[in-house]
Coordinates of C-alpha atoms and ligand atoms in Angstrom, one line a residue:
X1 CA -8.9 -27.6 -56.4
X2 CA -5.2 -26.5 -57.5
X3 CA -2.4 -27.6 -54.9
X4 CA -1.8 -23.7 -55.1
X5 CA -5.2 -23.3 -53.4
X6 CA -5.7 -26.9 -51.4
X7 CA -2.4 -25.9 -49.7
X8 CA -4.0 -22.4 -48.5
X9 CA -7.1 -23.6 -47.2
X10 CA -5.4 -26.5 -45.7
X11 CA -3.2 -23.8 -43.7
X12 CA -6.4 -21.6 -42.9
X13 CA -8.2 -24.9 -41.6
X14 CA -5.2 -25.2 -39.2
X15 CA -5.3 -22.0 -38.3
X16 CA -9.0 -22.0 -37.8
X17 CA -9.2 -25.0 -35.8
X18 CA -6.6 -23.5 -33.5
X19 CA -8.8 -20.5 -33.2
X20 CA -12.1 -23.1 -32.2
X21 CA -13.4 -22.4 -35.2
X22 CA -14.9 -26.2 -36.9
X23 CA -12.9 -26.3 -40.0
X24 CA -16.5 -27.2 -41.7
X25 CA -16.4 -23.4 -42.4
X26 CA -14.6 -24.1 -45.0
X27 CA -16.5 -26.8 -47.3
X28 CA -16.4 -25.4 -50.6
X29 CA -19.0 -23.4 -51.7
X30 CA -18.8 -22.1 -55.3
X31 CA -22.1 -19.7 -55.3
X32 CA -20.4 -16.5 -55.0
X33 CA -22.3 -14.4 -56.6
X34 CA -24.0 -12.4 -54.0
X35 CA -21.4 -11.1 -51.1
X36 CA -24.0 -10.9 -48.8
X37 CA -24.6 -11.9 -45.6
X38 CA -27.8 -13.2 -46.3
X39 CA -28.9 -16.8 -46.3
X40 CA -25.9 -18.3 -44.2
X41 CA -27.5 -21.1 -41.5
X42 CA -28.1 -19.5 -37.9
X43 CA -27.7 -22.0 -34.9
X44 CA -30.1 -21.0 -32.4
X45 CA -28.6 -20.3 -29.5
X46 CA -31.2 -17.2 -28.6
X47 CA -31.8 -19.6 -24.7
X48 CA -27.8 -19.7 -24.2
X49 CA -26.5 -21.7 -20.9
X50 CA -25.1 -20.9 -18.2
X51 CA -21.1 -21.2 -18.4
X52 CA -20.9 -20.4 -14.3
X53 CA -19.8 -16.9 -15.7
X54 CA -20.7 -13.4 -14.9
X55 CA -19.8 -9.8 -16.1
X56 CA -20.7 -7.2 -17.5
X57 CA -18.7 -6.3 -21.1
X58 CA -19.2 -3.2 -23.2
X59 CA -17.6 -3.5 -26.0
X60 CA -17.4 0.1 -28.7
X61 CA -17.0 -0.3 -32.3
X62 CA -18.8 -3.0 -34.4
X63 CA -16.6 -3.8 -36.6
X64 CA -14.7 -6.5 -37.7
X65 CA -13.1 -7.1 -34.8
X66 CA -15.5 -5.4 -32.2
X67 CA -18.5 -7.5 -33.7
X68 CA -16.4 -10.6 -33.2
X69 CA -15.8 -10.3 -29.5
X70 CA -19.1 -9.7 -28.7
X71 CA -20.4 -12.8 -30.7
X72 CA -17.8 -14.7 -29.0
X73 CA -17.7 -13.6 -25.4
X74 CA -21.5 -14.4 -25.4
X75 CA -21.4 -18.1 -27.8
X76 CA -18.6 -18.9 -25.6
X77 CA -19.3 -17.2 -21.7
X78 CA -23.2 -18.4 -21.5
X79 CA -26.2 -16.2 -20.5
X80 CA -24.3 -14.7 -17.6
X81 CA -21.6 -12.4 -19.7
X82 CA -23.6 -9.8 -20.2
X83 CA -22.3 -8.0 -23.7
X84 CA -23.7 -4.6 -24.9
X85 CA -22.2 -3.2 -28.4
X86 CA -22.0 0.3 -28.8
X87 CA -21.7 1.7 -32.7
X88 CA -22.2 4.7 -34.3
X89 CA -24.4 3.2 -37.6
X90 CA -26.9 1.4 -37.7
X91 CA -25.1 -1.2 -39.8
X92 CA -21.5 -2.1 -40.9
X93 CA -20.4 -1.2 -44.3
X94 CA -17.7 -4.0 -45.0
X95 CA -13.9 -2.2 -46.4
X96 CA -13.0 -5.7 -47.3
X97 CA -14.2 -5.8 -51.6
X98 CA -14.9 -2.0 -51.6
X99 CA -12.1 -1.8 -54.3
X100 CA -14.7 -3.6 -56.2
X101 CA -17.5 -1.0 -55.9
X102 CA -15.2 1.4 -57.9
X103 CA -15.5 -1.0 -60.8
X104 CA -18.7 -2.0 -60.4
X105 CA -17.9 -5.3 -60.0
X106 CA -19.8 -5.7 -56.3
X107 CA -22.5 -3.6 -55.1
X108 CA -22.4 -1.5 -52.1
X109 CA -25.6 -3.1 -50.7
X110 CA -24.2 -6.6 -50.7
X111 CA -21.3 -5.4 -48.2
X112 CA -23.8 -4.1 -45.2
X113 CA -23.9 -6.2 -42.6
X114 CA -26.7 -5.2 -39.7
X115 CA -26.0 -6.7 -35.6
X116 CA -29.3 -8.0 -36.3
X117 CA -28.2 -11.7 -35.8
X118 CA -25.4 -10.6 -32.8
X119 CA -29.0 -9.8 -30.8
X120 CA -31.4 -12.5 -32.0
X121 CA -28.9 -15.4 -32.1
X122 CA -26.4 -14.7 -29.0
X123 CA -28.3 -12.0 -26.9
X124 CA -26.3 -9.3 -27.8
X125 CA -27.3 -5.6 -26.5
X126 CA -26.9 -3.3 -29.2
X127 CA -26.9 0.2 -28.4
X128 CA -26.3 2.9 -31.2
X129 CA -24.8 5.6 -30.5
X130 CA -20.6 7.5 -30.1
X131 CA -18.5 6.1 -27.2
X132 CA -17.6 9.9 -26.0
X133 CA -15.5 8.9 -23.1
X134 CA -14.8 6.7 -19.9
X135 CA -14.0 6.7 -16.4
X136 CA -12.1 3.7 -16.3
X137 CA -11.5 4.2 -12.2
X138 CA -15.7 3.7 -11.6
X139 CA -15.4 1.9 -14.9
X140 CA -18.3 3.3 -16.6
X141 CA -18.4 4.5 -20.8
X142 CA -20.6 7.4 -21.7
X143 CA -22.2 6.8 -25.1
X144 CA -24.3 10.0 -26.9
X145 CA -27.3 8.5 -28.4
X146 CA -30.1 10.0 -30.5
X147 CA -32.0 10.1 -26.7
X148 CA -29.2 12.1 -24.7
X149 CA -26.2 10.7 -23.0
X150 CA -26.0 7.2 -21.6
X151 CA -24.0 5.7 -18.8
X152 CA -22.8 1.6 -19.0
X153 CA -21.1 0.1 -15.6
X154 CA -18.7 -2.4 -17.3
X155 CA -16.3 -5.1 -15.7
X156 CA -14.3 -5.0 -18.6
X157 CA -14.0 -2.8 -21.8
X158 CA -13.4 -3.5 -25.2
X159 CA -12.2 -0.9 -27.4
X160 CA -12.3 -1.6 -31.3
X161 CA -13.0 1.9 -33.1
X162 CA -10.8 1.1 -35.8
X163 CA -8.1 4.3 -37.1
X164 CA -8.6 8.0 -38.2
X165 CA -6.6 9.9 -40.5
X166 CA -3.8 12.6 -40.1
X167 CA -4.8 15.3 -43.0
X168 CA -1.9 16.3 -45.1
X169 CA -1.9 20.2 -46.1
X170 CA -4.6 21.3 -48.7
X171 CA -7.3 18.4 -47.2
X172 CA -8.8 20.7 -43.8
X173 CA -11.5 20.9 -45.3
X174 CA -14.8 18.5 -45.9
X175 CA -15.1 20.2 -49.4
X176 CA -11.5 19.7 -50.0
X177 CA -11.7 16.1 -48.8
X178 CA -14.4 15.4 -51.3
X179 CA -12.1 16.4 -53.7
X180 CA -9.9 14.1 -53.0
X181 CA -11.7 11.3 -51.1
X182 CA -9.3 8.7 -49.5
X183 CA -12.1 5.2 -49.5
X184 CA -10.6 4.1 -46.7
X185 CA -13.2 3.3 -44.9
X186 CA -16.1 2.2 -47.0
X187 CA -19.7 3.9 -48.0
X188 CA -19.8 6.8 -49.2
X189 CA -16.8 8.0 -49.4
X190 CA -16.3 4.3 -51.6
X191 CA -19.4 6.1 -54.2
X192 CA -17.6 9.3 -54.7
X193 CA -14.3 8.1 -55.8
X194 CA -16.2 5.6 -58.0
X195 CA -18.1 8.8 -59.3
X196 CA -14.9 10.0 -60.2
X197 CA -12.9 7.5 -61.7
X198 CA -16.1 6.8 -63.8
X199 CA -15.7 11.0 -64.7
X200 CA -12.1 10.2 -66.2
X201 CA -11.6 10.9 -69.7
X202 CA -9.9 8.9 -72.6
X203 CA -6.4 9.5 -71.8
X204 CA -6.6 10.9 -68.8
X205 CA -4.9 10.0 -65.5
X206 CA -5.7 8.6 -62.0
X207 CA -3.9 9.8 -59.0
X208 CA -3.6 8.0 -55.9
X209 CA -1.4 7.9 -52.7
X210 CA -0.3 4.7 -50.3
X211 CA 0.1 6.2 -46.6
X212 CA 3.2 5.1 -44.5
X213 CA 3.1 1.8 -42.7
X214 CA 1.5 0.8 -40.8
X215 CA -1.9 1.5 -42.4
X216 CA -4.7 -0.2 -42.6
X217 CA -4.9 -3.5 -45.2
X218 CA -1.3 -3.5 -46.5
X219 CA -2.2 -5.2 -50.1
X220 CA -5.3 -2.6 -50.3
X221 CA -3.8 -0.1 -52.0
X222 CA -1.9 -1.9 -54.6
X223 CA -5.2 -4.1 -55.3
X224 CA -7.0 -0.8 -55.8
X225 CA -4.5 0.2 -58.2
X226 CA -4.7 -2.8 -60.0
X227 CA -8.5 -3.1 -60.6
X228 CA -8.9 0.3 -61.6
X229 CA -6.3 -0.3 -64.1
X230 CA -8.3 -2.9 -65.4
X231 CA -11.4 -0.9 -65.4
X232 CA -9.9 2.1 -67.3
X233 CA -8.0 -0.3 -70.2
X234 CA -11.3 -1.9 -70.7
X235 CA -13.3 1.8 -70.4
X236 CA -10.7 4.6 -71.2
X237 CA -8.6 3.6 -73.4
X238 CA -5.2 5.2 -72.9
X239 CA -5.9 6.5 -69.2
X240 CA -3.2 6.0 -66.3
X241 CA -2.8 5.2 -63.1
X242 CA 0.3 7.2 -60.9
X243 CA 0.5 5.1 -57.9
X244 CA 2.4 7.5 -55.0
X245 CA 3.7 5.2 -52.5
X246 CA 5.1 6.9 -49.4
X247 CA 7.2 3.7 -48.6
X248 CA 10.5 2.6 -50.1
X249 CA 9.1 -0.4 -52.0
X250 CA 5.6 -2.5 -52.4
X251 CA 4.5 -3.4 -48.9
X252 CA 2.6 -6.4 -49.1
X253 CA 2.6 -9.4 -51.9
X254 CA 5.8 -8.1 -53.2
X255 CA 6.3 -10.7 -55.4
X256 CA 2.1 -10.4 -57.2
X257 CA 2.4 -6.6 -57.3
X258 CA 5.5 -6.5 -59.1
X259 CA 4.6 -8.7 -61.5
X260 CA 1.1 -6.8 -61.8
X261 CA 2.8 -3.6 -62.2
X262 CA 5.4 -4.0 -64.6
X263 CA 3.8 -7.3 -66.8
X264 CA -0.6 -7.5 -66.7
X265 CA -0.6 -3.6 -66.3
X266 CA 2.4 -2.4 -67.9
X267 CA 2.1 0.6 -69.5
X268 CA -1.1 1.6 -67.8
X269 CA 0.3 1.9 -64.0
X270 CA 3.4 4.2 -62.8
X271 CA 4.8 3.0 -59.7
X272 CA 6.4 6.0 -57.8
X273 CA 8.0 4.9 -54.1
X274 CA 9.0 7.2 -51.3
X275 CA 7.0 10.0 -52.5
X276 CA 5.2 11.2 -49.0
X277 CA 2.5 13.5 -50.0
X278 CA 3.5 17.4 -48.7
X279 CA 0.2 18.5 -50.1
X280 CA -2.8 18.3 -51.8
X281 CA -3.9 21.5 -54.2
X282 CA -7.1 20.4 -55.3
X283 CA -8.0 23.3 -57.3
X284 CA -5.2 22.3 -59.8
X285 CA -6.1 18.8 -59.0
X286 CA -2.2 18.2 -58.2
X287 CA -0.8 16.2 -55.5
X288 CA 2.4 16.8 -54.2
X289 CA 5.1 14.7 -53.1
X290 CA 8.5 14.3 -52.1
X291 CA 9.2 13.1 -55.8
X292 CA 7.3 15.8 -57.0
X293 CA 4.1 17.2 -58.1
X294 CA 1.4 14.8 -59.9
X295 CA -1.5 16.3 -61.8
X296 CA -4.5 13.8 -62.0
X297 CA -8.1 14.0 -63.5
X298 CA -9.4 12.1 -60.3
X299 CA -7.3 12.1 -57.3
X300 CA -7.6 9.5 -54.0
X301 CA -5.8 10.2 -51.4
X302 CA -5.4 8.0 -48.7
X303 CA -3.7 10.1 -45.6
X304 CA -1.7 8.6 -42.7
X305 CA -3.8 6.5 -40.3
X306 CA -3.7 7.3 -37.3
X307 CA -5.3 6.0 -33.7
X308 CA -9.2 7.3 -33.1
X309 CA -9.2 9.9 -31.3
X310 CA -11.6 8.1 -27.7
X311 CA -8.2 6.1 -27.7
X312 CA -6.5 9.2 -26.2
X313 CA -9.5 10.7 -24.2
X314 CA -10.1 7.4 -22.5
X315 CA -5.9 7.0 -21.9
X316 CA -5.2 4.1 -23.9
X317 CA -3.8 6.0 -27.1
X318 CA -0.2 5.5 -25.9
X319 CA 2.0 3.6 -29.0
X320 CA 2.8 5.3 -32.3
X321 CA 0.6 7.6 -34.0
X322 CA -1.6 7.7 -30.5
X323 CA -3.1 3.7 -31.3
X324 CA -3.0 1.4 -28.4
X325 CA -0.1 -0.6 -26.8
X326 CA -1.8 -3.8 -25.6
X327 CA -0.4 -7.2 -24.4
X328 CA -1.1 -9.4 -26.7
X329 CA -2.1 -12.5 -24.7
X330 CA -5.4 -10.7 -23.9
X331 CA -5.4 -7.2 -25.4
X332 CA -5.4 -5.7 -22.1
X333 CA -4.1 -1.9 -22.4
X334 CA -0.8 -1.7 -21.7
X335 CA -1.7 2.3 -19.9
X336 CA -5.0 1.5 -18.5
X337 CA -6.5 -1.8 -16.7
X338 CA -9.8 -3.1 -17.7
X339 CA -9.4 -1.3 -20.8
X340 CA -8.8 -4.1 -24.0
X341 CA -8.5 -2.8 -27.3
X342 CA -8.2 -4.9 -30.6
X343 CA -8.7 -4.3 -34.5
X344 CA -6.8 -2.0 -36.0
X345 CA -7.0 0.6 -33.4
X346 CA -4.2 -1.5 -31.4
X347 CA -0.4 -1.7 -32.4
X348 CA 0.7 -4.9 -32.8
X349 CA 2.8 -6.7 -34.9
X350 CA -0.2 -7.9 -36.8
X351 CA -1.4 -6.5 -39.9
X352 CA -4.4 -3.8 -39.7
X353 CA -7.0 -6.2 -41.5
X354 CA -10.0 -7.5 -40.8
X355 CA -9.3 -11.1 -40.9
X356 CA -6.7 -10.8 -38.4
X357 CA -9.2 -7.9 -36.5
X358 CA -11.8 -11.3 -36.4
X359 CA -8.9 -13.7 -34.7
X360 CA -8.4 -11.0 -32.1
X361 CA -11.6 -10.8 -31.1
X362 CA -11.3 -14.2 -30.6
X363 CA -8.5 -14.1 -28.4
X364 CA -9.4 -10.9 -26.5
X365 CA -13.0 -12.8 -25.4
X366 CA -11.1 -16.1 -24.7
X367 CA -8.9 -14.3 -22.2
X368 CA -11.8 -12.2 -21.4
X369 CA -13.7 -15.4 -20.2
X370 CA -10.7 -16.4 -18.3
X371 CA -10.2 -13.3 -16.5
X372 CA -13.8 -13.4 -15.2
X373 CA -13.7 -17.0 -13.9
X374 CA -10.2 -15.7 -11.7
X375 CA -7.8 -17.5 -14.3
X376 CA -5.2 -15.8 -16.6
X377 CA -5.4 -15.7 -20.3
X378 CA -4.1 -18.5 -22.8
X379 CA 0.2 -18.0 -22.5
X380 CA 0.5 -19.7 -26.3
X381 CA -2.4 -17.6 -28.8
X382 CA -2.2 -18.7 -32.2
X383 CA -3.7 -16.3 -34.9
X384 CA -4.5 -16.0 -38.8
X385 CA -4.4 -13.5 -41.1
X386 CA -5.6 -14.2 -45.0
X387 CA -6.3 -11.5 -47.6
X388 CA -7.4 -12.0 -51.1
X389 CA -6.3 -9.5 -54.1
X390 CA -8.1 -9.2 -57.8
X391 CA -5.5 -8.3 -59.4
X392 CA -8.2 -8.1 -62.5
X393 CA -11.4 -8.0 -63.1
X394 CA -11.5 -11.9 -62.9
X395 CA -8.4 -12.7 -61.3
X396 CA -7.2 -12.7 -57.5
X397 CA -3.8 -13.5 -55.7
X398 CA -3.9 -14.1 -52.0
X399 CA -1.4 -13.5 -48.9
X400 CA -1.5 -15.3 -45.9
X401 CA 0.8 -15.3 -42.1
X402 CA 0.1 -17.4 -39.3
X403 CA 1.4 -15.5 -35.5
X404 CA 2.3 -17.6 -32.5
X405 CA 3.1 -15.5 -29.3
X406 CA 7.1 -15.1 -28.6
X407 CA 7.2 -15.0 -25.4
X408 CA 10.9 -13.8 -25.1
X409 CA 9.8 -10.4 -26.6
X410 CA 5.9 -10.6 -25.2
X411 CA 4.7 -10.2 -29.3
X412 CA 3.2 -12.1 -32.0
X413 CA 5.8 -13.8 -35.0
X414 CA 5.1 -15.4 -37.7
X415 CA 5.4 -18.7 -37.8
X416 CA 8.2 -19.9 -40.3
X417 CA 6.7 -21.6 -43.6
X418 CA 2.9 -20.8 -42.1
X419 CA 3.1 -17.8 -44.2
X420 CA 3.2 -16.7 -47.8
X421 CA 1.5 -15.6 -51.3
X422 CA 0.0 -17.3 -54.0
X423 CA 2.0 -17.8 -56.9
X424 CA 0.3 -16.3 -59.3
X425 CA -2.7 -14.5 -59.9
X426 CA -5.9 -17.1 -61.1
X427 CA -9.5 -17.3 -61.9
X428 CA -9.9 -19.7 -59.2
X429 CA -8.1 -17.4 -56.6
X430 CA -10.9 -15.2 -57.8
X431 CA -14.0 -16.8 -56.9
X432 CA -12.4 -18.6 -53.6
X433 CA -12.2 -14.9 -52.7
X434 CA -15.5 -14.6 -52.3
X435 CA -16.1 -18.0 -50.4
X436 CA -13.7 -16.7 -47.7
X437 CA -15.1 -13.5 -47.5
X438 CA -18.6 -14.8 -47.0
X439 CA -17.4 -17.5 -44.4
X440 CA -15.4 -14.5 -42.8
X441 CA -18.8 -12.1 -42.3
X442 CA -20.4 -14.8 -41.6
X443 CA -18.3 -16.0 -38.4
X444 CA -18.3 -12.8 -37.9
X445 CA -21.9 -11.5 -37.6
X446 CA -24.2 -14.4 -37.7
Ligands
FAD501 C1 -10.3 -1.0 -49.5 C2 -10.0 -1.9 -48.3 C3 -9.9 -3.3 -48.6 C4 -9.6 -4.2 -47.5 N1 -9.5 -5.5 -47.7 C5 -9.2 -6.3 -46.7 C6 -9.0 -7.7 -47.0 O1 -9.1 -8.2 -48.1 N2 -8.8 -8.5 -45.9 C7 -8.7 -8.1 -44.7 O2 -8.5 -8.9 -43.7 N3 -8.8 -6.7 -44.4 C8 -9.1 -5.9 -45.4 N4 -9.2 -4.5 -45.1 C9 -8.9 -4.0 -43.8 C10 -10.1 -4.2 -42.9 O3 -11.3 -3.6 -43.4 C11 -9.9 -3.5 -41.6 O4 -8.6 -3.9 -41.1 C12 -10.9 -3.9 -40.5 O5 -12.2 -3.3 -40.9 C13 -10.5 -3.4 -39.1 O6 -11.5 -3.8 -38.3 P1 -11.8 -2.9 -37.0 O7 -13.0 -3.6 -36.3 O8 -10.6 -2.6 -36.2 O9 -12.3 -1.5 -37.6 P2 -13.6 -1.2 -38.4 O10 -14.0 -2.4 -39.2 O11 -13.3 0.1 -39.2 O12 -14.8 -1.0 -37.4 C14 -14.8 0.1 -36.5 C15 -16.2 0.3 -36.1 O13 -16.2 1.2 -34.9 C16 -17.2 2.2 -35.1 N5 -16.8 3.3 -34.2 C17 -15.7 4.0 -34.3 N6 -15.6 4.9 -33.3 C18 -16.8 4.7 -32.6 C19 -17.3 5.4 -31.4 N7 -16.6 6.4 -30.8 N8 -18.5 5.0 -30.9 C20 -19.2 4.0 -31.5 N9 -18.7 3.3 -32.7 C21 -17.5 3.7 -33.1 C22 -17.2 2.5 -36.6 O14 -18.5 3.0 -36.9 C23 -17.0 1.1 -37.1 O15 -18.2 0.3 -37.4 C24 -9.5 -3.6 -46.2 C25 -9.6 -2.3 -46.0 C26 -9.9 -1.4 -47.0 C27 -10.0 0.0 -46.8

């Protein structure tokens, strides 16, 4: 183990610990071939006891984050919090590694994650279906399933539907959006811009856009430009990559990007900052910016990200960009009572990823729990957020920022020296990646 690495897994244990999570989670475990779920150890908790609890908890969104309360307003309230999990699909398609279905490097299957184990393990009710609206006065949620409309009563609601996206002009269209698909929220969208990087010609060029802060997974969209750099020098010779950043400078990793842009990938990636796309004119396959136009052979547009839209018919879509203002002690609404909402749907000063979507699931059930046995929620909440980057095909950087609460301005900080990225880009970066993502889904749905 490198100090490089002991040092960040020494801070994640820390962090985890404060969390309640064992910091057994993270014995090393080199097999890291698969990124599935499947074969991780299942405590069997399906009898759960009783905590001296009760309420009823309907939480929408299965998520990272939304799968998380759930699990842990049921491990940690007993059999009387009763938890029901609203969600669209049938299973969860995991963002986190997408970048590496465009390269083939991971396949899709090994990043879907079913709510089988949420049900079995902690009694979880799973219903599938769209959260459509709520009447958070007789605090009920109306959900339309395959069978027709349902009602849930709930004590308290938890709202994790992750973001949507603002089109720019030239994208109104589905057909149009398939020309340019954005992969910002994995499946198939993921398979069609790996369709059509793999349709790039010798020579030819990749187009792709970075939305203004705050977006979802700040290092995302450099890491995406970096692996399919690597995938086009080792299968099109001579190809491009025009990275179109709507910010004034690299957002995330500063320090591993720059060094990936302008040293492992120089000559192959253009770095363009504030150049906000105006429009898209897919017919000419051109994307245009406040820098300019930029022709492409495969475009990827990743539009502004913007609150769902249930966050404003249910009255909680009331920061920036309609997410959610919430308190962050419990994730409480800071427009609606009864209504918490976490993930990346909230604003925060937290980073839209799915590690830190996980810790506030943790901290929403926590004061969730406390709130139903008459007490008040945790004043001090600690979280974590970690985020791994292949920067090639076989190497990986990492970032990492630990938040305390402030309570002078009522919002998370990072804690001073908790927080930082690797210093270079390794092998061994590489394959710990894949240890903390399977020790992520795992504590998250099993
Ligand atoms: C390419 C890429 C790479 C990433 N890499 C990392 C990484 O390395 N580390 C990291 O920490 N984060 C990473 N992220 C970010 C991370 O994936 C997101 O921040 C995280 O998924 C947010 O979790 P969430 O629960 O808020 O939303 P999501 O995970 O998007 O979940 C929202 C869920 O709600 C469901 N839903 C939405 N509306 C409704 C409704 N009305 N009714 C029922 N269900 C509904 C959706 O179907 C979905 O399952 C990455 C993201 C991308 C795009």
């Amino acid at each position: 183990m490198t100090n490089n690495r002991r040092q960040f897994i020494s801070r994640l244990a820390a962090m985890l610990a404060a969390a309640g999570l064992p910091p057994a989670v993270l014995a090393d475990d080199d097999d890291h071939e698969s990124a599935s779920s499947s074969g991780t150890t299942a405590t069997s908790t399906a009898a759960l006891p009783s905590t001296g609890l009760s309420g009823r908890v309907v939480v929408v969104g299965g998520g990272m984050a939304g799968a998380s309360v759930a699990k842990f307003l049921r491990l940690w309230g007993g059999a009387g919090v009763q938890v029901t999990l609203v969600e669209r699909a049938p299973r969860y398609t995991s963002n986190i590694l997408s970048n590496l279905v465009l390269t083939d490097t991971v396949a899709m299957t090994s990043l879907a994650f079913d709510y089988g184990r949420l049900a079995s393990t902690y009694g979880v009710k799973v219903v599938q279906g769209e959260a459509v609206g709520a009447d958070p006065i007789a605090r009920r949620l109306t959900v339309a399933t395959a069978s027709g409309l349902q009602v849930l009563d709930y004590d308290r609601l938890v709202v994790a539907p992750g973001i949507d996206f603002a089109w720019p002009a030239g994208l109104e269209t589905p057909e149009a959006r398939s020309l340019a698909p954005h992969a910002w929220q994995a499946g198939p969208q993921t398979l069609l811009l790996r369709d059509q990087i793999r349709a790039i010609p010798a020579g030819g060029t990749f187009v792709m856009t970075i939305p203004p802060t705050p977006y979802r997974c700040p290092p995302g969209p450099y890491e995406r430009a970096c692996v399919v750099a690597d995938w086009l020098k080792r299968n099109r010779p001579g190809a491009r990559v025009v990275v179109l950043d709507a910010n004034a400078g690299i957002t995330a990793e500063r320090e591993n990007f720059t060094r990936a842009f302008e040293v492992t990938h120089a000559g192959v990636i253009t770095y363009v900052p504030n150049a906000p796309v105006t429009s898209v004119d897919t017919a000419t396959r051109t994307v245009h910016t406040a820098m300019g136009p930029f022709r492409g052979d495969a475009l990827n547009v990743i539009p502004t990200n913007v609150g769902p839209r249930l966050l404003a018919d249910i009255g909680v879509g009331n920061a920036a960009r309609g997410f959610a203002g919430v308190d962050v002690l419990s994730y409480e609404s800071t427009a609606m009572g009864g209504i918490h909402v976490i993930g990346d749907a909230s604003a925060t000063t937290q980073p839209k990823a799915g590690h830190i979507g996980n810790q506030e699931g943790k901290v929403c059930a926590d004061a969730i729990l406390r709130l139903l046995g008459g007490n008040l929620p945790d004043p001090s909440p600690v979280t974590n957020s970690s985020c791994y980057s292949p920067i090639t095909l076989s190497t990986a950087s990492w970032l990492t920022a630990v938040f305390a609460y402030d309570p002078a301005t009522g919002t998370m900080k990072t804690v001073p020296g908790a927080s930082g990225e690797a210093l270079a880009a390794s092998k061994d970066h590489y394959e710990d990646m894949f240890v903390w993502f399977r020790t992520l889904m795992r504590d998250t749905f099993a």
